[in-house]
Amino acid sequence: MNKKMTISSIQKTKNVRPLVMITAYDALFAKLLESSADMILVGDSLNMTFGGKSDTLSATMEQMIYHTNAVCMGAKNSFVVCDMPFGTYINKDEALKNSIKVFQQTPADCVKIEGGEDKAHIIKYLCDNGIAVCGHIGLLPQSVRSEGGYKVKGKTSQEQLQLIEDARAVEEAGAFCMVIEGVKAKVAAEVAKSVDIPVIGIGAGVEVDGQVLVFSDMLGLYEEFTPKFVKKYLNGATLVKDAVKKYAQEVDLKAFPTEEHTY
Ligand code: KIV
């Protein structure tokens, strides 16, 4: 069994090896993923993949706590990150109240909040009060409605400078690592170089300190939409549909169950 990562061992990977982060939302998949992942993220993306919603905005604290507990049950030896849902960290007090709920009601190792310089005061307040924080900068899925879509960041020199400011502010506030999403690869590489904590990319190229993917995307289970940055390591949807089709046919033909599966 792999040794569970800690904040310190995660930080020591910087400039040594890339971190592997993957999402999970339940015990079954968490258990399957844990031997290969350094960190498991219970992302609010579960609102889309599991909840069928068109974005992450309606995810709730209750959902995140339920799924985080399920993941922690399945992957007892994993470093687990719990995403804070939209609206649960609008100010320092709300952020602390809701993060304390995560720490008291689940064994999660840290929370993740979206935002850069603008959220640094909140990250600092959480860290000062014993909550470990993973930042999230660049394309922020919780801003999809206010921004009118998912917009790749780092295209203008102003955006490039802002991303570096964001990363530095998140680090200075006390976050031990951060996710960078949907950023031009060259810019993400500069951002990773500009801080001493690991910067884990999703749609941010290879020159960062690790990668994160949504498990249902990389297993080819989510068919609605495939972003450019997703590589499908399995044709999961086809495999599942073929297997269920075969089961249905065998039930129809009374070819299942045979003697082997009968008491
Ligand atoms: O919710 C999520 O799955 C995430 C990843 C996209 C990083 O935040």
Short mmCIF file of C-alpha atoms and ligand atoms in Angstrom, two decimals:
data_model
loop_
_atom_site.label_atom_id
_atom_site.label_comp_id
_atom_site.label_asym_id
_atom_site.label_seq_id
_atom_site.Cartn_x
_atom_site.Cartn_y
_atom_site.Cartn_z
CA MET A 1 0.00 0.00 0.00
CA ASN A 2 1.32 3.47 -0.87
CA LYS A 3 2.10 5.83 2.00
CA LYS A 4 -0.51 8.55 2.40
CA MET A 5 0.68 11.94 1.15
CA THR A 6 0.88 14.83 3.62
CA ILE A 7 1.02 18.57 3.05
CA SER A 8 4.76 18.39 3.54
CA SER A 9 5.32 15.44 1.16
CA ILE A 10 3.06 17.12 -1.42
CA GLN A 11 5.14 20.29 -1.20
CA LYS A 12 8.40 18.38 -1.47
CA THR A 13 7.40 17.09 -4.92
CA LYS A 14 7.90 20.59 -6.37
CA ASN A 15 10.68 20.46 -8.99
CA VAL A 16 11.12 16.73 -8.23
CA ARG A 17 8.16 14.93 -9.84
CA PRO A 18 4.67 15.81 -11.09
CA LEU A 19 1.74 15.23 -8.73
CA VAL A 20 -1.18 13.03 -9.83
CA MET A 21 -4.58 14.31 -8.76
CA ILE A 22 -7.89 12.85 -9.86
CA THR A 23 -11.49 13.44 -8.85
CA ALA A 24 -13.73 10.86 -7.20
CA TYR A 25 -17.18 11.16 -5.72
CA ASP A 26 -17.84 7.77 -4.18
CA ALA A 27 -16.16 4.97 -2.26
CA LEU A 28 -16.21 2.51 -5.17
CA PHE A 29 -14.21 4.65 -7.57
CA ALA A 30 -12.05 6.20 -4.84
CA LYS A 31 -10.84 2.70 -3.98
CA LEU A 32 -10.05 1.96 -7.62
CA LEU A 33 -8.14 5.21 -8.10
CA GLU A 34 -6.24 5.47 -4.86
CA SER A 35 -3.20 3.35 -5.70
CA SER A 36 -2.27 5.64 -8.62
CA ALA A 37 -3.26 9.06 -7.28
CA ASP A 38 -1.30 11.28 -4.90
CA MET A 39 -4.42 13.27 -4.11
CA ILE A 40 -8.14 12.68 -4.64
CA LEU A 41 -10.31 15.71 -5.27
CA VAL A 42 -13.98 15.57 -4.36
CA GLY A 43 -14.76 18.26 -6.91
CA ASP A 44 -18.00 20.17 -7.11
CA SER A 45 -17.93 18.88 -10.70
CA LEU A 46 -19.96 16.06 -9.14
CA ASN A 47 -22.95 18.38 -9.57
CA MET A 48 -22.55 17.88 -13.34
CA THR A 49 -21.25 14.34 -13.66
CA PHE A 50 -23.33 12.78 -10.90
CA GLY A 51 -26.09 15.34 -10.49
CA GLY A 52 -26.66 15.87 -14.21
CA LYS A 53 -26.70 19.67 -13.84
CA SER A 54 -25.26 21.96 -16.50
CA ASP A 55 -22.75 23.61 -14.15
CA THR A 56 -21.33 23.34 -10.63
CA LEU A 57 -23.17 26.28 -9.09
CA SER A 58 -25.97 24.44 -7.30
CA ALA A 59 -23.69 22.01 -5.45
CA THR A 60 -24.32 22.23 -1.70
CA MET A 61 -22.30 21.75 1.49
CA GLU A 62 -24.46 18.72 2.31
CA GLN A 63 -23.60 17.10 -1.04
CA MET A 64 -19.88 17.82 -0.64
CA ILE A 65 -19.84 16.41 2.89
CA TYR A 66 -21.74 13.28 1.87
CA HIS A 67 -19.48 12.57 -1.12
CA THR A 68 -16.29 13.45 0.76
CA ASN A 69 -17.17 10.93 3.46
CA ALA A 70 -17.86 8.30 0.81
CA VAL A 71 -14.49 8.96 -0.87
CA CYS A 72 -12.64 8.88 2.45
CA MET A 73 -14.31 5.54 3.29
CA GLY A 74 -13.19 4.06 -0.03
CA ALA A 75 -9.69 5.54 -0.09
CA LYS A 76 -8.59 5.52 3.53
CA ASN A 77 -4.97 5.97 2.53
CA SER A 78 -5.44 8.99 0.26
CA PHE A 79 -4.96 12.70 0.72
CA VAL A 80 -8.49 14.00 0.08
CA VAL A 81 -9.39 17.53 -1.06
CA CYS A 82 -12.97 18.76 -0.55
CA ASP A 83 -14.17 21.46 -2.94
CA MET A 84 -16.07 24.31 -1.31
CA PRO A 85 -19.25 24.95 -3.30
CA PHE A 86 -20.29 28.25 -4.85
CA GLY A 87 -21.57 30.74 -2.27
CA THR A 88 -20.09 28.98 0.76
CA TYR A 89 -17.03 31.25 1.10
CA ILE A 90 -18.41 34.65 0.15
CA ASN A 91 -16.82 36.20 3.24
CA LYS A 92 -14.32 35.14 5.91
CA ASP A 93 -16.91 34.08 8.47
CA GLU A 94 -18.99 32.01 6.04
CA ALA A 95 -15.82 30.42 4.71
CA LEU A 96 -14.59 29.47 8.16
CA LYS A 97 -18.00 28.23 9.32
CA ASN A 98 -18.38 26.01 6.25
CA SER A 99 -14.76 24.79 6.26
CA ILE A 100 -15.11 23.83 9.92
CA LYS A 101 -18.15 21.76 8.90
CA VAL A 102 -15.95 19.92 6.40
CA PHE A 103 -13.23 19.28 8.96
CA GLN A 104 -15.66 18.26 11.72
CA GLN A 105 -17.95 16.10 9.59
CA THR A 106 -15.43 14.42 7.25
CA PRO A 107 -11.80 13.23 7.43
CA ALA A 108 -10.87 15.44 4.40
CA ASP A 109 -7.32 16.78 4.52
CA CYS A 110 -8.03 20.21 3.05
CA VAL A 111 -10.59 22.36 1.31
CA LYS A 112 -10.27 23.93 -2.15
CA ILE A 113 -11.58 27.38 -2.98
CA GLU A 114 -11.71 29.17 -6.32
CA GLY A 115 -10.12 32.61 -6.71
CA GLY A 116 -6.79 34.43 -6.64
CA GLU A 117 -5.82 37.81 -5.24
CA ASP A 118 -9.49 38.57 -4.54
CA LYS A 119 -9.81 35.53 -2.27
CA ALA A 120 -6.40 35.79 -0.55
CA HIS A 121 -7.89 37.35 2.64
CA ILE A 122 -10.27 34.39 2.90
CA ILE A 123 -7.50 31.81 2.34
CA LYS A 124 -5.40 33.54 5.02
CA TYR A 125 -8.27 33.53 7.50
CA LEU A 126 -8.87 29.82 6.94
CA CYS A 127 -5.18 28.96 7.24
CA ASP A 128 -4.85 31.10 10.39
CA ASN A 129 -7.68 29.06 11.87
CA GLY A 130 -6.31 25.61 11.17
CA ILE A 131 -7.88 24.85 7.79
CA ALA A 132 -5.50 23.61 5.09
CA VAL A 133 -6.31 25.22 1.75
CA CYS A 134 -5.69 24.26 -1.87
CA GLY A 135 -6.17 27.29 -4.12
CA HIS A 136 -7.72 27.30 -7.61
CA ILE A 137 -6.83 30.00 -10.13
CA GLY A 138 -7.26 30.60 -13.87
CA LEU A 139 -10.55 29.48 -15.35
CA LEU A 140 -12.95 29.29 -12.41
CA PRO A 141 -15.92 27.01 -13.15
CA GLN A 142 -17.97 28.74 -10.44
CA SER A 143 -17.73 31.96 -12.47
CA VAL A 144 -19.22 30.39 -15.60
CA ARG A 145 -22.45 32.40 -15.44
CA SER A 146 -20.87 35.74 -14.51
CA GLU A 147 -18.28 35.31 -17.28
CA GLY A 148 -20.77 33.99 -19.84
CA GLY A 149 -18.96 30.69 -20.45
CA TYR A 150 -15.73 28.83 -19.78
CA LYS A 151 -12.98 31.19 -20.99
CA VAL A 152 -9.34 30.14 -21.34
CA LYS A 153 -7.11 32.55 -19.39
CA GLY A 154 -3.68 34.00 -20.03
CA LYS A 155 -4.33 35.23 -23.55
CA THR A 156 -3.45 38.88 -22.91
CA SER A 157 -0.43 40.31 -21.13
CA GLN A 158 -2.77 41.79 -18.50
CA GLU A 159 -4.24 38.34 -17.82
CA GLN A 160 -0.74 36.84 -17.65
CA LEU A 161 0.35 39.37 -15.03
CA GLN A 162 -2.88 38.87 -13.08
CA LEU A 163 -2.37 35.09 -13.00
CA ILE A 164 1.10 35.54 -11.53
CA GLU A 165 -0.31 38.02 -8.99
CA ASP A 166 -3.07 35.52 -8.16
CA ALA A 167 -0.64 32.63 -7.65
CA ARG A 168 1.63 34.74 -5.43
CA ALA A 169 -1.31 36.03 -3.38
CA VAL A 170 -2.67 32.49 -2.89
CA GLU A 171 0.77 31.26 -1.81
CA GLU A 172 1.36 34.21 0.50
CA ALA A 173 -2.06 33.70 2.09
CA GLY A 174 -0.94 30.25 3.18
CA ALA A 175 -2.34 27.77 0.63
CA PHE A 176 -0.08 24.71 0.42
CA CYS A 177 -0.77 24.06 -3.27
CA MET A 178 -3.12 25.24 -5.98
CA VAL A 179 -4.95 24.11 -9.08
CA ILE A 180 -4.54 26.14 -12.26
CA GLU A 181 -7.28 25.57 -14.81
CA GLY A 182 -7.76 26.51 -18.45
CA VAL A 183 -4.63 28.61 -18.92
CA LYS A 184 -2.32 28.92 -21.95
CA ALA A 185 0.50 26.45 -21.37
CA LYS A 186 3.35 28.97 -21.57
CA VAL A 187 1.66 31.23 -19.05
CA ALA A 188 0.85 28.35 -16.68
CA ALA A 189 4.53 27.36 -16.82
CA GLU A 190 5.51 30.91 -15.78
CA VAL A 191 2.94 30.86 -13.00
CA ALA A 192 4.31 27.55 -11.67
CA LYS A 193 7.82 29.03 -11.70
CA SER A 194 6.68 32.14 -9.85
CA VAL A 195 5.72 30.32 -6.62
CA ASP A 196 7.32 27.73 -4.32
CA ILE A 197 4.18 25.63 -3.80
CA PRO A 198 2.96 22.99 -6.29
CA VAL A 199 0.71 24.26 -9.09
CA ILE A 200 -1.45 21.42 -10.40
CA GLY A 201 -2.78 21.92 -13.92
CA ILE A 202 -5.98 21.03 -15.73
CA GLY A 203 -5.98 22.32 -19.28
CA ALA A 204 -2.76 24.17 -18.46
CA GLY A 205 -0.10 22.23 -20.35
CA VAL A 206 2.69 20.00 -19.13
CA GLU A 207 5.13 22.49 -17.57
CA VAL A 208 3.35 22.69 -14.23
CA ASP A 209 3.82 20.68 -11.03
CA GLY A 210 1.16 18.05 -11.59
CA GLN A 211 -2.07 17.23 -13.39
CA VAL A 212 -5.67 16.80 -12.34
CA LEU A 213 -8.49 15.30 -14.38
CA VAL A 214 -12.13 14.52 -13.66
CA PHE A 215 -12.24 10.72 -13.43
CA SER A 216 -15.38 10.31 -15.52
CA ASP A 217 -13.79 12.39 -18.31
CA MET A 218 -10.52 10.44 -18.37
CA LEU A 219 -12.36 7.11 -18.25
CA GLY A 220 -14.58 8.19 -21.14
CA LEU A 221 -17.76 7.83 -19.06
CA TYR A 222 -19.03 11.39 -19.54
CA GLU A 223 -20.36 11.72 -23.07
CA GLU A 224 -22.07 15.12 -23.00
CA PHE A 225 -18.98 17.16 -23.78
CA THR A 226 -15.24 16.52 -24.02
CA PRO A 227 -12.99 19.55 -23.45
CA LYS A 228 -9.81 19.77 -25.55
CA PHE A 229 -7.61 19.08 -22.52
CA VAL A 230 -9.25 15.74 -21.69
CA LYS A 231 -7.53 12.56 -22.77
CA LYS A 232 -9.75 9.48 -22.62
CA TYR A 233 -7.71 6.61 -21.20
CA LEU A 234 -10.70 4.25 -21.51
CA ASN A 235 -13.74 4.10 -23.72
CA GLY A 236 -15.82 3.71 -20.57
CA ALA A 237 -19.25 4.68 -21.91
CA THR A 238 -19.07 2.17 -24.76
CA LEU A 239 -17.77 -0.60 -22.50
CA VAL A 240 -20.52 -0.01 -19.94
CA LYS A 241 -23.28 0.22 -22.55
CA ASP A 242 -22.07 -2.94 -24.34
CA ALA A 243 -21.92 -4.87 -21.05
CA VAL A 244 -25.42 -3.80 -20.00
CA LYS A 245 -26.76 -4.60 -23.47
CA LYS A 246 -25.29 -8.10 -23.24
CA TYR A 247 -26.85 -8.56 -19.78
CA ALA A 248 -30.25 -7.43 -21.09
CA GLN A 249 -30.01 -9.81 -24.06
CA GLU A 250 -29.08 -12.74 -21.80
CA VAL A 251 -31.96 -11.95 -19.45
CA ASP A 252 -34.30 -11.84 -22.43
CA LEU A 253 -33.02 -15.18 -23.76
CA LYS A 254 -33.01 -16.70 -20.25
CA ALA A 255 -29.27 -17.30 -20.82
CA PHE A 256 -28.61 -15.68 -17.43
CA PRO A 257 -28.42 -16.96 -14.74
CA THR A 258 -26.94 -20.33 -15.61
CA GLU A 259 -26.13 -23.10 -13.13
CA GLU A 260 -22.87 -21.29 -12.25
CA HIS A 261 -24.74 -18.29 -10.82
CA THR A 262 -27.58 -20.24 -9.19
CA TYR A 263 -27.90 -21.50 -5.60
O1 KIV B 1 -14.66 20.35 -9.43
C1 KIV B 1 -13.66 19.87 -9.99
O2 KIV B 1 -13.65 18.71 -10.43
C2 KIV B 1 -12.48 20.73 -10.12
C3 KIV B 1 -11.45 20.31 -11.11
C4 KIV B 1 -11.90 20.74 -12.45
C5 KIV B 1 -10.11 20.83 -10.77
O3 KIV B 1 -12.40 21.74 -9.49
#
